[in-house]
């Protein structure tokens, strides 16, 4: 049995392109992924947990408003917002939604393959340096880029007593990171960063930054001339298994002058998703989603996360090498647990379990941490993922 499980995992390593890749059922698919709960360790921060699941700063913080971002503490319940409603745009090239600070890449399909989408969190332009909307293309790919700060950014730094050189060479101190992809919009790039905590925030001078591992991933698969659409959609809706899901992000004043709990764009999103308004009983839920703007994708009238309460798993995040390291650890640990495939999960995402108690899952977490360098958590998953 152990040999069979290890063989299964090794096979998944070969076929999975990346853990943030989702296969779309058909051209009408709008909802992918699943939310889950992990239980923190004493040494964790929310940013550590978020990055392990390819989630940006605002996403993980907004999903956990009652959790200290820097000191969650031991055994703190942390929501991982890994369900996504695809932006209302053609499934082609790269689509960037500034409102949610997330990028979606639709690789070209081959033969009769199903369409896939790859998604990563991004950092975008802060107010006053807003990332522009519109359609463009990737026109150049650059490894180990140098950075020539424009005069406006040099003046800003000089005013703060932090003068910049005329050229910042490639290396660990370069704010562009190790990879960059130039856009047809003059002066704008997709690039890495030497300050990954800024991914998922409005902190740049207009460029779009990614975690170092994410830009390396995209750099290896996105060809020159790939179309790019940058849009702003704070409210989204989509159908999954015949039920409607909603998502709302904070309105950004430099894009949107609406005041208060304005429902116009949410109503439009709902009508695009199902050609019918919500019932009078369901509409207050949509109003609360817009008012809270947590970014969490929720099924209508899902007042709490629809987590299976009495079933426990072990999750190693979405790191690329996790499956290989767990498979290697199995022989050392001499354990015979099963890997559980998740419905609506990312490609290659499999959790260890199920376990009847949290203690049983905790024991597996401790064992794995002793023989690997993996980040490992006890987890509970949503009912529609099982």
mmCIF file of C-alpha atoms in Angstrom:
data_model
loop_
_atom_site.group_PDB
_atom_site.id
_atom_site.type_symbol
_atom_site.label_atom_id
_atom_site.label_comp_id
_atom_site.label_asym_id
_atom_site.label_seq_id
_atom_site.Cartn_x
_atom_site.Cartn_y
_atom_site.Cartn_z
ATOM 1 C CA UNK A 1 0.000 0.000 0.000
ATOM 2 C CA UNK A 2 2.812 2.406 0.904
ATOM 3 C CA UNK A 3 4.465 1.756 -2.479
ATOM 4 C CA UNK A 4 1.177 2.485 -4.259
ATOM 5 C CA UNK A 5 0.690 5.802 -2.451
ATOM 6 C CA UNK A 6 4.259 6.919 -3.156
ATOM 7 C CA UNK A 7 3.855 5.982 -6.827
ATOM 8 C CA UNK A 8 0.637 8.020 -6.999
ATOM 9 C CA UNK A 9 2.290 11.094 -5.548
ATOM 10 C CA UNK A 10 5.346 10.835 -7.778
ATOM 11 C CA UNK A 11 3.025 10.641 -10.779
ATOM 12 C CA UNK A 12 1.283 13.801 -9.680
ATOM 13 C CA UNK A 13 4.597 15.619 -9.466
ATOM 14 C CA UNK A 14 5.282 14.868 -13.113
ATOM 15 C CA UNK A 15 1.845 15.873 -14.432
ATOM 16 C CA UNK A 16 1.035 18.909 -12.249
ATOM 17 C CA UNK A 17 2.338 22.130 -13.763
ATOM 18 C CA UNK A 18 1.833 24.244 -10.654
ATOM 19 C CA UNK A 19 -0.326 24.159 -7.570
ATOM 20 C CA UNK A 20 -2.240 27.319 -8.548
ATOM 21 C CA UNK A 21 -3.466 25.790 -11.794
ATOM 22 C CA UNK A 22 -7.150 24.955 -12.158
ATOM 23 C CA UNK A 23 -8.780 22.986 -14.964
ATOM 24 C CA UNK A 24 -12.036 24.518 -16.180
ATOM 25 C CA UNK A 25 -14.996 22.207 -16.710
ATOM 26 C CA UNK A 26 -16.126 24.182 -19.757
ATOM 27 C CA UNK A 27 -16.134 27.661 -21.276
ATOM 28 C CA UNK A 28 -18.819 28.804 -18.812
ATOM 29 C CA UNK A 29 -16.866 27.927 -15.649
ATOM 30 C CA UNK A 30 -16.528 30.955 -13.407
ATOM 31 C CA UNK A 31 -15.811 29.531 -9.915
ATOM 32 C CA UNK A 32 -12.633 27.581 -9.117
ATOM 33 C CA UNK A 33 -10.846 26.449 -5.980
ATOM 34 C CA UNK A 34 -12.080 26.010 -2.428
ATOM 35 C CA UNK A 35 -11.704 27.806 0.882
ATOM 36 C CA UNK A 36 -10.250 25.943 3.831
ATOM 37 C CA UNK A 37 -9.159 26.360 7.445
ATOM 38 C CA UNK A 38 -5.668 25.754 8.805
ATOM 39 C CA UNK A 39 -4.545 25.891 12.424
ATOM 40 C CA UNK A 40 -1.511 28.089 13.013
ATOM 41 C CA UNK A 41 1.747 27.323 14.786
ATOM 42 C CA UNK A 42 3.323 29.584 17.378
ATOM 43 C CA UNK A 43 5.985 30.797 14.925
ATOM 44 C CA UNK A 44 3.568 31.626 12.073
ATOM 45 C CA UNK A 45 2.517 35.000 10.765
ATOM 46 C CA UNK A 46 -0.501 35.400 8.489
ATOM 47 C CA UNK A 47 1.904 36.473 5.749
ATOM 48 C CA UNK A 48 3.850 33.210 6.071
ATOM 49 C CA UNK A 49 0.664 31.181 5.832
ATOM 50 C CA UNK A 50 -0.690 33.266 2.947
ATOM 51 C CA UNK A 51 2.459 32.922 0.879
ATOM 52 C CA UNK A 52 2.497 29.136 1.383
ATOM 53 C CA UNK A 53 -0.980 29.079 -0.197
ATOM 54 C CA UNK A 54 -0.120 31.722 -2.856
ATOM 55 C CA UNK A 55 -2.335 34.346 -1.206
ATOM 56 C CA UNK A 56 -1.408 38.025 -0.947
ATOM 57 C CA UNK A 57 -1.339 40.316 2.091
ATOM 58 C CA UNK A 58 -4.787 41.914 1.802
ATOM 59 C CA UNK A 59 -6.411 38.601 0.876
ATOM 60 C CA UNK A 60 -5.211 36.749 3.971
ATOM 61 C CA UNK A 61 -5.679 39.696 6.354
ATOM 62 C CA UNK A 62 -9.180 40.587 5.136
ATOM 63 C CA UNK A 63 -10.258 36.953 5.358
ATOM 64 C CA UNK A 64 -9.150 36.883 9.015
ATOM 65 C CA UNK A 65 -10.131 40.254 10.528
ATOM 66 C CA UNK A 66 -9.963 38.968 14.110
ATOM 67 C CA UNK A 67 -6.500 37.411 13.795
ATOM 68 C CA UNK A 68 -3.286 39.321 14.572
ATOM 69 C CA UNK A 69 -1.367 39.363 11.250
ATOM 70 C CA UNK A 70 2.022 39.190 12.960
ATOM 71 C CA UNK A 71 1.297 36.972 15.973
ATOM 72 C CA UNK A 72 -1.655 34.682 15.309
ATOM 73 C CA UNK A 73 -0.494 32.353 18.095
ATOM 74 C CA UNK A 74 -0.656 28.593 18.484
ATOM 75 C CA UNK A 75 -3.706 26.716 17.124
ATOM 76 C CA UNK A 76 -5.423 29.838 15.796
ATOM 77 C CA UNK A 77 -8.119 29.140 13.198
ATOM 78 C CA UNK A 78 -7.021 30.789 9.920
ATOM 79 C CA UNK A 79 -9.240 31.010 6.818
ATOM 80 C CA UNK A 80 -7.402 30.410 3.540
ATOM 81 C CA UNK A 81 -9.305 32.245 0.744
ATOM 82 C CA UNK A 82 -8.505 29.882 -2.101
ATOM 83 C CA UNK A 83 -11.822 29.984 -3.943
ATOM 84 C CA UNK A 84 -11.910 32.419 -6.857
ATOM 85 C CA UNK A 85 -14.550 33.816 -9.201
ATOM 86 C CA UNK A 86 -12.933 34.408 -12.563
ATOM 87 C CA UNK A 87 -13.154 37.999 -13.814
ATOM 88 C CA UNK A 88 -15.807 38.812 -16.377
ATOM 89 C CA UNK A 89 -13.452 38.803 -19.361
ATOM 90 C CA UNK A 90 -12.481 36.438 -22.191
ATOM 91 C CA UNK A 91 -10.474 33.385 -21.081
ATOM 92 C CA UNK A 92 -7.474 34.506 -23.088
ATOM 93 C CA UNK A 93 -3.934 35.522 -22.183
ATOM 94 C CA UNK A 94 -3.432 37.359 -18.893
ATOM 95 C CA UNK A 95 -6.304 39.081 -17.105
ATOM 96 C CA UNK A 96 -5.450 41.368 -14.173
ATOM 97 C CA UNK A 97 -8.162 42.486 -11.754
ATOM 98 C CA UNK A 98 -6.803 45.463 -9.826
ATOM 99 C CA UNK A 99 -9.723 45.410 -7.393
ATOM 100 C CA UNK A 100 -8.754 41.999 -5.993
ATOM 101 C CA UNK A 101 -5.011 42.355 -6.711
ATOM 102 C CA UNK A 102 -4.841 39.060 -8.557
ATOM 103 C CA UNK A 103 -3.701 37.880 -11.968
ATOM 104 C CA UNK A 104 -5.238 35.115 -14.096
ATOM 105 C CA UNK A 105 -3.370 33.474 -16.959
ATOM 106 C CA UNK A 106 -5.171 31.299 -19.513
ATOM 107 C CA UNK A 107 -2.563 29.256 -21.429
ATOM 108 C CA UNK A 108 -3.414 28.297 -24.993
ATOM 109 C CA UNK A 109 -4.927 24.830 -25.203
ATOM 110 C CA UNK A 110 -3.610 21.987 -27.328
ATOM 111 C CA UNK A 111 -5.723 19.474 -29.259
ATOM 112 C CA UNK A 112 -8.787 18.607 -27.156
ATOM 113 C CA UNK A 113 -7.376 19.709 -23.788
ATOM 114 C CA UNK A 114 -9.610 21.571 -21.380
ATOM 115 C CA UNK A 115 -8.853 25.224 -20.745
ATOM 116 C CA UNK A 116 -6.763 25.882 -17.640
ATOM 117 C CA UNK A 117 -6.299 29.006 -15.561
ATOM 118 C CA UNK A 118 -3.272 29.893 -13.451
ATOM 119 C CA UNK A 119 -3.739 32.534 -10.781
ATOM 120 C CA UNK A 120 -1.308 34.443 -8.581
ATOM 121 C CA UNK A 121 -1.605 37.381 -6.150
ATOM 122 C CA UNK A 122 -0.052 40.675 -7.208
ATOM 123 C CA UNK A 123 1.000 44.024 -5.822
ATOM 124 C CA UNK A 124 -0.240 47.023 -7.822
ATOM 125 C CA UNK A 125 0.108 50.785 -8.042
ATOM 126 C CA UNK A 126 -0.738 52.813 -4.970
ATOM 127 C CA UNK A 127 -3.066 55.813 -5.092
ATOM 128 C CA UNK A 128 -1.383 58.529 -7.107
ATOM 129 C CA UNK A 129 0.587 55.909 -9.051
ATOM 130 C CA UNK A 130 -2.391 53.886 -10.238
ATOM 131 C CA UNK A 131 -1.780 50.933 -12.534
ATOM 132 C CA UNK A 132 -3.550 51.859 -15.792
ATOM 133 C CA UNK A 133 -6.552 49.990 -17.137
ATOM 134 C CA UNK A 134 -6.704 48.713 -20.679
ATOM 135 C CA UNK A 135 -5.523 46.097 -23.138
ATOM 136 C CA UNK A 136 -1.888 45.512 -24.014
ATOM 137 C CA UNK A 137 0.598 42.683 -24.612
ATOM 138 C CA UNK A 138 3.791 41.214 -23.225
ATOM 139 C CA UNK A 139 6.493 42.648 -25.498
ATOM 140 C CA UNK A 140 9.714 41.537 -23.784
ATOM 141 C CA UNK A 141 10.957 38.985 -21.241
ATOM 142 C CA UNK A 142 14.039 39.893 -19.174
ATOM 143 C CA UNK A 143 16.009 37.698 -16.796
ATOM 144 C CA UNK A 144 18.084 39.443 -14.118
ATOM 145 C CA UNK A 145 16.834 42.916 -15.104
ATOM 146 C CA UNK A 146 18.558 46.101 -14.059
ATOM 147 C CA UNK A 147 16.376 49.040 -13.024
ATOM 148 C CA UNK A 148 16.687 52.584 -14.296
ATOM 149 C CA UNK A 149 14.529 54.696 -11.958
ATOM 150 C CA UNK A 150 12.554 57.386 -13.795
ATOM 151 C CA UNK A 151 13.056 60.996 -12.761
ATOM 152 C CA UNK A 152 9.751 61.124 -10.861
ATOM 153 C CA UNK A 153 10.684 58.181 -8.619
ATOM 154 C CA UNK A 154 14.218 59.529 -8.107
ATOM 155 C CA UNK A 155 12.747 62.866 -6.991
ATOM 156 C CA UNK A 156 10.376 61.128 -4.579
ATOM 157 C CA UNK A 157 13.204 59.161 -2.968
ATOM 158 C CA UNK A 158 15.476 62.202 -2.831
ATOM 159 C CA UNK A 159 12.783 64.151 -0.962
ATOM 160 C CA UNK A 160 12.754 61.362 1.640
ATOM 161 C CA UNK A 161 16.528 61.448 2.053
ATOM 162 C CA UNK A 162 16.922 58.137 0.197
ATOM 163 C CA UNK A 163 18.649 59.002 -3.109
ATOM 164 C CA UNK A 164 18.633 56.359 -5.822
ATOM 165 C CA UNK A 165 21.459 55.625 -8.258
ATOM 166 C CA UNK A 166 20.926 56.167 -11.963
ATOM 167 C CA UNK A 167 20.867 52.396 -12.469
ATOM 168 C CA UNK A 168 20.214 49.636 -9.927
ATOM 169 C CA UNK A 169 22.055 46.525 -11.140
ATOM 170 C CA UNK A 170 20.618 43.025 -11.078
ATOM 171 C CA UNK A 171 20.908 41.322 -7.725
ATOM 172 C CA UNK A 172 19.232 40.902 -4.331
ATOM 173 C CA UNK A 173 18.748 44.668 -3.856
ATOM 174 C CA UNK A 174 16.978 45.182 -7.168
ATOM 175 C CA UNK A 175 13.265 45.940 -6.629
ATOM 176 C CA UNK A 176 12.415 44.208 -9.933
ATOM 177 C CA UNK A 177 13.587 40.854 -8.604
ATOM 178 C CA UNK A 178 15.100 38.214 -10.885
ATOM 179 C CA UNK A 179 12.513 38.263 -13.704
ATOM 180 C CA UNK A 180 10.522 40.890 -15.566
ATOM 181 C CA UNK A 181 8.061 40.969 -18.470
ATOM 182 C CA UNK A 182 7.659 44.311 -20.207
ATOM 183 C CA UNK A 183 4.187 45.418 -21.309
ATOM 184 C CA UNK A 184 3.189 47.427 -24.357
ATOM 185 C CA UNK A 185 2.101 50.193 -21.966
ATOM 186 C CA UNK A 186 5.250 52.306 -21.792
ATOM 187 C CA UNK A 187 7.014 52.014 -18.449
ATOM 188 C CA UNK A 188 4.966 49.119 -17.023
ATOM 189 C CA UNK A 189 6.139 45.613 -16.160
ATOM 190 C CA UNK A 190 5.191 42.366 -14.527
ATOM 191 C CA UNK A 191 8.155 41.682 -12.252
ATOM 192 C CA UNK A 192 9.396 40.033 -9.086
ATOM 193 C CA UNK A 193 10.361 41.871 -5.928
ATOM 194 C CA UNK A 194 12.939 42.010 -3.157
ATOM 195 C CA UNK A 195 10.114 42.907 -0.746
ATOM 196 C CA UNK A 196 7.612 40.047 -1.078
ATOM 197 C CA UNK A 197 5.464 41.271 1.823
ATOM 198 C CA UNK A 198 4.164 43.958 -0.566
ATOM 199 C CA UNK A 199 2.473 41.391 -2.805
ATOM 200 C CA UNK A 200 -1.255 41.761 -2.271
ATOM 201 C CA UNK A 201 -1.024 45.472 -1.470
ATOM 202 C CA UNK A 202 -1.161 48.783 -3.316
ATOM 203 C CA UNK A 203 2.480 49.710 -2.870
ATOM 204 C CA UNK A 204 4.114 50.020 -6.305
ATOM 205 C CA UNK A 205 4.631 52.949 -8.659
ATOM 206 C CA UNK A 206 2.251 51.318 -11.133
ATOM 207 C CA UNK A 207 4.054 48.124 -12.108
ATOM 208 C CA UNK A 208 2.609 44.736 -11.200
ATOM 209 C CA UNK A 209 4.793 42.734 -8.807
ATOM 210 C CA UNK A 210 4.584 39.052 -7.897
ATOM 211 C CA UNK A 211 6.142 36.700 -5.375
ATOM 212 C CA UNK A 212 9.587 35.642 -6.646
ATOM 213 C CA UNK A 213 8.441 32.044 -7.162
ATOM 214 C CA UNK A 214 5.330 33.183 -9.064
ATOM 215 C CA UNK A 215 7.091 35.471 -11.532
ATOM 216 C CA UNK A 216 9.652 32.706 -12.134
ATOM 217 C CA UNK A 217 6.758 30.358 -12.890
ATOM 218 C CA UNK A 218 5.052 32.757 -15.305
ATOM 219 C CA UNK A 219 8.331 33.771 -16.934
ATOM 220 C CA UNK A 220 8.864 30.157 -17.906
ATOM 221 C CA UNK A 221 5.474 29.693 -19.599
ATOM 222 C CA UNK A 222 4.218 33.090 -20.872
ATOM 223 C CA UNK A 223 5.456 33.869 -24.401
ATOM 224 C CA UNK A 224 6.095 37.279 -25.881
ATOM 225 C CA UNK A 225 2.986 38.740 -27.552
ATOM 226 C CA UNK A 226 0.620 37.237 -24.939
ATOM 227 C CA UNK A 227 -2.433 39.544 -24.678
ATOM 228 C CA UNK A 228 -2.979 41.305 -21.352
ATOM 229 C CA UNK A 229 -6.171 42.948 -20.102
ATOM 230 C CA UNK A 230 -6.063 45.075 -16.949
ATOM 231 C CA UNK A 231 -9.493 45.738 -15.479
ATOM 232 C CA UNK A 232 -11.219 46.808 -12.283
ATOM 233 C CA UNK A 233 -14.036 44.553 -11.004
ATOM 234 C CA UNK A 234 -14.630 44.914 -7.252
ATOM 235 C CA UNK A 235 -17.816 42.800 -7.348
ATOM 236 C CA UNK A 236 -18.111 39.402 -9.014
ATOM 237 C CA UNK A 237 -20.625 36.552 -9.175
ATOM 238 C CA UNK A 238 -20.535 33.059 -10.627
ATOM 239 C CA UNK A 239 -22.369 29.733 -10.691
ATOM 240 C CA UNK A 240 -20.962 26.477 -9.336
ATOM 241 C CA UNK A 241 -22.996 23.262 -9.231
ATOM 242 C CA UNK A 242 -26.151 25.296 -9.863
ATOM 243 C CA UNK A 243 -25.602 27.673 -6.947
ATOM 244 C CA UNK A 244 -24.518 31.296 -7.097
ATOM 245 C CA UNK A 245 -21.369 32.564 -5.371
ATOM 246 C CA UNK A 246 -20.519 36.202 -4.648
ATOM 247 C CA UNK A 247 -17.294 38.123 -4.063
ATOM 248 C CA UNK A 248 -16.712 41.759 -3.089
ATOM 249 C CA UNK A 249 -13.586 43.852 -2.556
ATOM 250 C CA UNK A 250 -13.114 47.318 -1.145
ATOM 251 C CA UNK A 251 -13.968 50.075 -3.609
ATOM 252 C CA UNK A 252 -10.864 52.052 -4.618
ATOM 253 C CA UNK A 253 -11.515 55.782 -4.713
ATOM 254 C CA UNK A 254 -9.186 56.484 -7.641
ATOM 255 C CA UNK A 255 -11.300 54.141 -9.794
ATOM 256 C CA UNK A 256 -14.718 54.466 -8.229
ATOM 257 C CA UNK A 257 -16.512 57.508 -6.822
ATOM 258 C CA UNK A 258 -19.576 55.639 -5.524
ATOM 259 C CA UNK A 259 -20.433 56.201 -1.897
ATOM 260 C CA UNK A 260 -21.700 53.776 0.740
ATOM 261 C CA UNK A 261 -23.159 50.342 0.132
ATOM 262 C CA UNK A 262 -23.772 50.840 -3.598
ATOM 263 C CA UNK A 263 -25.102 47.636 -5.159
ATOM 264 C CA UNK A 264 -25.028 48.617 -8.843
ATOM 265 C CA UNK A 265 -22.013 46.559 -9.929
ATOM 266 C CA UNK A 266 -22.965 43.570 -7.751
ATOM 267 C CA UNK A 267 -26.453 43.487 -9.262
ATOM 268 C CA UNK A 268 -24.873 43.637 -12.713
ATOM 269 C CA UNK A 269 -22.508 40.768 -11.830
ATOM 270 C CA UNK A 270 -25.395 38.635 -10.550
ATOM 271 C CA UNK A 271 -27.421 39.240 -13.718
ATOM 272 C CA UNK A 272 -24.435 38.305 -15.865
ATOM 273 C CA UNK A 273 -24.063 35.078 -13.895
ATOM 274 C CA UNK A 274 -27.655 33.834 -13.875
ATOM 275 C CA UNK A 275 -29.942 36.180 -15.829
ATOM 276 C CA UNK A 276 -32.108 36.703 -12.739
ATOM 277 C CA UNK A 277 -31.998 38.846 -9.615
ATOM 278 C CA UNK A 278 -31.710 37.313 -6.174
ATOM 279 C CA UNK A 279 -34.948 36.787 -4.275
ATOM 280 C CA UNK A 280 -36.020 39.283 -1.626
ATOM 281 C CA UNK A 281 -34.896 36.785 1.021
ATOM 282 C CA UNK A 282 -31.416 36.399 -0.513
ATOM 283 C CA UNK A 283 -30.699 40.026 -1.417
ATOM 284 C CA UNK A 284 -29.703 41.102 2.141
ATOM 285 C CA UNK A 285 -26.900 38.528 1.981
ATOM 286 C CA UNK A 286 -25.527 40.191 -1.168
ATOM 287 C CA UNK A 287 -25.731 43.574 0.557
ATOM 288 C CA UNK A 288 -23.690 42.208 3.475
ATOM 289 C CA UNK A 289 -21.074 40.780 1.111
ATOM 290 C CA UNK A 290 -20.652 44.220 -0.468
ATOM 291 C CA UNK A 291 -20.641 45.965 2.896
ATOM 292 C CA UNK A 292 -18.023 43.623 4.397
ATOM 293 C CA UNK A 293 -15.890 43.490 1.183
ATOM 294 C CA UNK A 294 -13.709 40.759 2.700
ATOM 295 C CA UNK A 295 -12.808 39.250 -0.677
ATOM 296 C CA UNK A 296 -13.990 35.817 0.456
ATOM 297 C CA UNK A 297 -16.016 33.969 -2.173
ATOM 298 C CA UNK A 298 -19.210 32.734 -0.523
ATOM 299 C CA UNK A 299 -22.257 30.825 -1.673
ATOM 300 C CA UNK A 300 -25.456 32.840 -1.200
ATOM 301 C CA UNK A 301 -26.578 32.550 2.443
ATOM 302 C CA UNK A 302 -23.332 30.871 3.490
ATOM 303 C CA UNK A 303 -23.167 32.826 6.763
ATOM 304 C CA UNK A 304 -20.147 30.876 8.017
ATOM 305 C CA UNK A 305 -17.447 28.995 6.157
ATOM 306 C CA UNK A 306 -19.040 25.715 5.062
ATOM 307 C CA UNK A 307 -16.306 23.634 6.683
ATOM 308 C CA UNK A 308 -16.766 19.949 7.522
ATOM 309 C CA UNK A 309 -16.428 20.201 11.293
ATOM 310 C CA UNK A 310 -15.482 16.715 12.459
ATOM 311 C CA UNK A 311 -13.092 15.677 9.689
ATOM 312 C CA UNK A 312 -9.411 16.643 9.826
ATOM 313 C CA UNK A 313 -6.598 16.658 7.278
ATOM 314 C CA UNK A 314 -2.937 17.574 6.941
ATOM 315 C CA UNK A 315 -2.078 20.211 4.315
ATOM 316 C CA UNK A 316 1.355 21.263 3.080
ATOM 317 C CA UNK A 317 0.293 24.441 1.320
ATOM 318 C CA UNK A 318 0.748 24.935 -2.412
ATOM 319 C CA UNK A 319 4.528 24.756 -2.578
ATOM 320 C CA UNK A 320 5.834 22.973 -5.672
ATOM 321 C CA UNK A 321 8.093 20.469 -3.912
ATOM 322 C CA UNK A 322 5.711 19.434 -1.130
ATOM 323 C CA UNK A 323 4.420 16.211 -2.692
ATOM 324 C CA UNK A 324 7.910 14.963 -3.449
ATOM 325 C CA UNK A 325 9.149 15.666 0.081
ATOM 326 C CA UNK A 326 6.123 14.037 1.715
ATOM 327 C CA UNK A 327 6.561 10.967 -0.465
ATOM 328 C CA UNK A 328 10.197 10.730 0.597
ATOM 329 C CA UNK A 329 9.220 11.198 4.247
ATOM 330 C CA UNK A 330 6.717 8.334 4.129
ATOM 331 C CA UNK A 331 9.461 5.724 4.055
ATOM 332 C CA UNK A 332 11.240 7.346 7.010
ATOM 333 C CA UNK A 333 8.046 7.742 9.034
ATOM 334 C CA UNK A 334 6.724 4.286 8.134
ATOM 335 C CA UNK A 335 3.156 5.615 7.931
ATOM 336 C CA UNK A 336 0.382 4.350 5.720
ATOM 337 C CA UNK A 337 -2.020 7.282 5.492
ATOM 338 C CA UNK A 338 -4.012 8.027 2.346
ATOM 339 C CA UNK A 339 -3.853 11.131 0.198
ATOM 340 C CA UNK A 340 -7.302 12.581 -0.392
ATOM 341 C CA UNK A 341 -8.142 14.265 -3.722
ATOM 342 C CA UNK A 342 -10.173 17.440 -3.388
ATOM 343 C CA UNK A 343 -13.034 18.488 -5.633
ATOM 344 C CA UNK A 344 -12.448 21.982 -7.033
ATOM 345 C CA UNK A 345 -8.873 21.800 -5.751
ATOM 346 C CA UNK A 346 -5.828 23.155 -7.534
ATOM 347 C CA UNK A 347 -4.054 20.841 -9.932
ATOM 348 C CA UNK A 348 -1.931 18.450 -7.881
ATOM 349 C CA UNK A 349 -3.396 19.613 -4.558
ATOM 350 C CA UNK A 350 -3.987 16.576 -2.344
ATOM 351 C CA UNK A 351 -4.239 16.509 1.429
ATOM 352 C CA UNK A 352 -3.311 13.747 3.848
ATOM 353 C CA UNK A 353 -6.222 12.180 5.703
ATOM 354 C CA UNK A 354 -8.972 12.098 6.704
ATOM 355 C CA UNK A 355 -8.496 11.869 10.481
ATOM 356 C CA UNK A 356 -11.194 11.498 13.100
ATOM 357 C CA UNK A 357 -9.677 13.992 15.543
ATOM 358 C CA UNK A 358 -7.525 17.088 15.449
ATOM 359 C CA UNK A 359 -5.000 15.313 17.674
ATOM 360 C CA UNK A 360 -4.477 12.575 15.089
ATOM 361 C CA UNK A 361 -3.830 15.177 12.393
ATOM 362 C CA UNK A 362 -1.539 17.153 14.728
ATOM 363 C CA UNK A 363 0.582 14.040 15.269
ATOM 364 C CA UNK A 364 1.117 13.692 11.515
ATOM 365 C CA UNK A 365 2.017 17.385 11.284
ATOM 366 C CA UNK A 366 4.650 16.996 14.016
ATOM 367 C CA UNK A 367 6.069 13.875 12.382
ATOM 368 C CA UNK A 368 6.374 15.530 8.961
ATOM 369 C CA UNK A 369 8.010 18.639 10.403
ATOM 370 C CA UNK A 370 10.610 16.477 12.110
ATOM 371 C CA UNK A 371 11.878 14.906 8.880
ATOM 372 C CA UNK A 372 11.200 17.613 6.257
ATOM 373 C CA UNK A 373 11.578 21.384 5.941
ATOM 374 C CA UNK A 374 7.961 21.716 4.834
ATOM 375 C CA UNK A 375 5.407 24.115 6.238
ATOM 376 C CA UNK A 376 2.641 21.755 7.366
ATOM 377 C CA UNK A 377 -0.711 22.458 9.008
ATOM 378 C CA UNK A 378 -3.681 20.639 10.428
ATOM 379 C CA UNK A 379 -6.598 21.630 8.200
ATOM 380 C CA UNK A 380 -10.334 21.398 7.627
ATOM 381 C CA UNK A 381 -11.838 21.772 4.181
ATOM 382 C CA UNK A 382 -15.133 22.994 2.767
ATOM 383 C CA UNK A 383 -17.954 20.532 2.259
ATOM 384 C CA UNK A 384 -18.025 21.019 -1.510
ATOM 385 C CA UNK A 385 -14.353 19.979 -1.749
ATOM 386 C CA UNK A 386 -14.942 16.465 -0.413
#
